[in-house]
Amino acid sequence: MEKYIVDIVYLIGSISFIIGLKMLSHPDTARRGNLYAAAGMIIAILATIFLDKTIGNYLWIFGGIAIGTIIGWIAAKKVKMTAMPQMVSLFNGMGGACASVISIVEYTRHDFSHGGAAFVAIIMAGLIIGTVSFAGSMIAFGKLNGNIGDKVFPGQKFINLVILLAAVSLAVYLSIQHHGDDTLLIVTLGIAVLYGIMFVMPIGGADMPVVISLLNSFTGVAAAFGGFVYNNQVMLTGGILVGSAGTILTILMCKAMNRSLFNVIAGAFGNTSGTSSSGDKQQGTVKEISVSDAAVLLAYSKKVFIVPGYGLAVAQAQHTCHELEKLLEDKGVEVKYAIHPVAGRMPGHMNVLLAEADVPYDKLLEMEDANSEMPNTDVSIIIGANDVVNPAARHDQSSPIYGMPILDVDKSANVIVMKRSMAAGYAGIENELFYYPNTRMLFGDAKASLTKLVSEVKAL
Amino acid sequence: MDILGFLSEHIRYIYLIILMVFLGIEVISHVPSVLHTPLMSGANAIHGVVIVGAIIVMGHAEPDNYLALILGFISVILGTLNVVGGFVVTDRMLEMFKKKKK
C-alpha cells in the first residue's frame, strides 16, 4: 500500500517541478513557481522517509536534515545581494558532492558476483559528473568571491582532454571488472576533482554565470543517474529536467552575450589580453567633469538614461542612485534605466539590485528599447559599467567583444561615465567611449560620487 | 549483451528521459533575460532532489557499516544544503521582483 502512495507522491513531486520551472520563466508567476517546486520537494522527501519501509536510521536522517537546513537557511538569508551568484554556485557544488558521495557508497556496496557492468557504469557516471560539478562550482565560487584568479597556461586544453579521458577510461575499466577496487575508485575520484578544477580555472570571471549554469545542469544529470541507480522516478525526472533546462539556459545566456558556449569554455576573454591594442590607439584625450557641472547638466536635461553596471553593485549605491533619479524627476527630467542583459555578474543582476532600492519595474528598459531612445537622450550616465557600453563591439573586429550587442550610449548627446579609475573592464580591454568628444569622466567610488551629485542637484 | 539487456530492462526510463529532455527545453525556451539568474537558481534547487538518494543511502546503511553511515550522513547534509539554500536564495531573488504599488 505504502509503495503505491510513494509512487503517487513522486508523480506529484515531478509534476510540481515541471510546473514550478515553467512558472519560474515568467516574471509574474516566478515566485509562486519556486514555492510549488519547493512544496513538491518537501512531499517527495517526507514520502521517502516515512512511507518507504526499507528506510531506517531515522535519527541520522533527521540529524543531517536539521544541520543542512539550519546552515543552508542562515547562509541563504544572510548573503548579500551582490554575493548571490557565489551562493548559487556553492549550493550547486553541494548537490554535486551529494551525488558523488551517494555513488561512492553504492559502489562499495555493490555485489559484483552478479555482474552488472551497466549498473556500475551508471554509478561511475554519477560519481564523475557529480564530482566535476562540485570541484568546478567551488572554483567558480572562489573566482566570483575574488579569491581565485584566471590561470591559463599553454597546452591547457590538451591537458584537460587527457585528464577527462583518464577519468572516463578508469570508469570504464572499473565497470567491466568483476570485483570492486576501492583504491582505483579513489583515484578516479581524485582525477574527477582535478578535471573540475582545470575545467573552470582558465575561464574568465565574467563568464562564471554561464559556467555555473552549465555545472548546474551537470548536477542535474548526476542526480538523474542516482535516480537510475535507485529506480527512483522523482530523482530521474527532476534531474533530467534540470539537466536539459540548464543546458538550454546556458545557451541562452551565451546568446545574450553573442558568444558560443565553446567560445566561453575555451576561455576566450582570458586569452586575448593585449592582442586587441592593434587598431585602437586612442585619439583625443579623456575629459573630466566636476560634480557641480554634472549636476547642472543633469538637472537641465529633458531625458536622462542611467546605465548601471557591476560598479553600482559593488559600491551598494542603488539607493543613492534611486534618490538621484527621484530628485531629477521632481525637476521635470525624464529618467529611465537602460539595462544590458549581461550587466553585472549575472543576467538580471541589475534588475534585482534596482528592485531592492524600490525602483519601479517600468523604469527599467531592456537593451533594444533603450537603444531606440538613445538618439533622443540628452545625458547617459554610466555607473560602474564598462564593456557593455564599449562601441568597439560594433566596429572593431579585432576586439574580443566584437559582435556583442551593446547599449549605444555614445549616440546620446552627452555621456557621463562614473568610474573609479581608467582601468579596463572585466574583459580586460580599453574602452574607446572614454575618449569620445561627447564623453566626460567623473572619477570616484560610485556611491561617493552619487551622494555628492545628489546634494549638488538638491542645492540647485 | 549486458548493456543491451540493461537498456531493454529500463526501456521505460529511457523513454522518460527523452521526453523529459524535450520538456525541459520547451518549458524554459521563452524566458526573458531578467529571469535567467532566478531560473538558474530555481533549477539548482530542483536538482537538490538528489537528497532523496541520500536519504535512501542513509536509510539502508547497516548499523555496523560505519563508512556507509558516515558518508550517508554527509550526503544528507549536502543534499539538504542544496535544497534549502537553493529554494531560499531563489525566493530572496524573486522577492525583489515584486511590483510596488505607487
Coordinates of N, CA and C in Angstrom, one line a residue, chain A residues 34 65 67-79 84 87-92 94, chain B residues 41-42 44-46 48 77-93:
Chain A
N34 N 8.5 28.9 -7.7 CA 9.6 28.5 -6.8 C 9.0 27.7 -5.6
I65 N 19.4 16.3 8.1 CA 18.4 17.3 7.5 C 18.4 18.6 8.4
I67 N 20.8 19.7 10.4 CA 22.1 20.5 10.2 C 22.0 21.2 8.9
G68 N 21.7 20.5 7.8 CA 21.7 21.1 6.5 C 20.7 22.3 6.4
T69 N 19.5 22.1 7.0 CA 18.5 23.2 6.9 C 19.0 24.4 7.6
I70 N 19.5 24.2 8.8 CA 19.9 25.4 9.6 C 21.0 26.2 8.9
I71 N 22.1 25.4 8.4 CA 23.2 26.1 7.7 C 22.7 26.7 6.4
G72 N 22.0 25.9 5.6 CA 21.5 26.4 4.3 C 20.6 27.7 4.5
W73 N 19.7 27.6 5.4 CA 18.8 28.7 5.6 C 19.5 30.0 6.0
I74 N 20.4 29.8 7.0 CA 21.1 31.0 7.5 C 22.0 31.6 6.4
A75 N 22.7 30.7 5.7 CA 23.6 31.2 4.6 C 22.8 31.9 3.6
A76 N 21.6 31.3 3.2 CA 20.9 31.9 2.1 C 20.2 33.2 2.5
K77 N 19.9 33.3 3.8 CA 19.2 34.6 4.3 C 20.2 35.7 4.5
K78 N 21.4 35.3 4.9 CA 22.4 36.3 5.3 C 23.2 36.9 4.1
V79 N 23.2 36.1 3.1 CA 24.1 36.5 2.0 C 23.7 37.9 1.4
M84 N 25.0 36.8 -4.3 CA 24.1 35.7 -4.7 C 24.7 34.7 -5.7
M87 N 26.7 32.2 -4.1 CA 25.9 31.4 -3.2 C 25.3 30.2 -4.1
V88 N 24.7 30.6 -5.2 CA 24.1 29.6 -6.1 C 25.2 28.6 -6.5
S89 N 26.4 29.0 -6.8 CA 27.5 28.1 -7.1 C 27.8 27.2 -6.0
L90 N 27.8 27.7 -4.8 CA 28.1 26.9 -3.6 C 27.1 25.8 -3.4
F91 N 25.8 26.2 -3.5 CA 24.8 25.2 -3.3 C 24.8 24.2 -4.4
N92 N 25.1 24.6 -5.6 CA 25.2 23.7 -6.7 C 26.3 22.7 -6.4
M94 N 27.3 21.7 -3.5 CA 26.8 20.7 -2.5 C 26.0 19.6 -3.1
Chain B
S41 N 18.9 29.6 -10.5 CA 18.9 29.3 -9.0 C 17.7 28.3 -8.7
G42 N 16.6 28.5 -9.3 CA 15.4 27.6 -9.1 C 15.8 26.2 -9.5
N44 N 18.6 25.0 -9.8 CA 19.7 24.5 -8.9 C 19.0 23.8 -7.7
A45 N 17.9 24.5 -7.2 CA 17.2 23.9 -6.0 C 16.6 22.6 -6.4
I46 N 16.0 22.5 -7.6 CA 15.3 21.3 -8.0 C 16.2 20.1 -8.1
G48 N 18.4 19.5 -6.3 CA 18.6 19.0 -4.9 C 17.8 17.8 -4.6
I77 N 23.4 15.9 4.6 CA 23.6 17.3 4.9 C 23.8 18.0 3.6
L78 N 24.7 17.5 2.7 CA 25.0 18.2 1.5 C 23.7 18.4 0.7
G79 N 22.9 17.3 0.5 CA 21.7 17.4 -0.2 C 20.7 18.4 0.4
T80 N 20.6 18.4 1.7 CA 19.7 19.4 2.4 C 20.2 20.8 2.1
L81 N 21.5 21.0 2.2 CA 22.0 22.4 1.9 C 21.6 22.8 0.5
N82 N 21.7 21.9 -0.5 CA 21.3 22.2 -1.8 C 19.9 22.6 -1.9
V83 N 19.0 21.8 -1.3 CA 17.6 22.1 -1.4 C 17.2 23.3 -0.7
V84 N 17.5 23.4 0.6 CA 17.1 24.6 1.4 C 17.7 25.8 0.9
G85 N 19.0 25.8 0.8 CA 19.7 27.0 0.3 C 19.2 27.4 -1.0
G86 N 19.1 26.5 -1.9 CA 18.6 26.8 -3.3 C 17.3 27.5 -3.3
F87 N 16.3 26.9 -2.6 CA 15.0 27.5 -2.7 C 14.9 28.8 -2.0
V88 N 15.6 29.0 -0.8 CA 15.6 30.2 -0.1 C 16.3 31.3 -0.9
V89 N 17.4 31.0 -1.5 CA 18.1 32.1 -2.3 C 17.2 32.5 -3.5
T90 N 16.6 31.5 -4.1 CA 15.7 31.9 -5.3 C 14.6 32.8 -4.8
D91 N 14.0 32.4 -3.7 CA 12.9 33.2 -3.2 C 13.3 34.6 -2.9
R92 N 14.5 34.7 -2.3 CA 15.0 36.1 -2.0 C 15.3 36.9 -3.3
M93 N 15.8 36.2 -4.3 CA 16.0 36.9 -5.6 C 14.6 37.4 -6.1

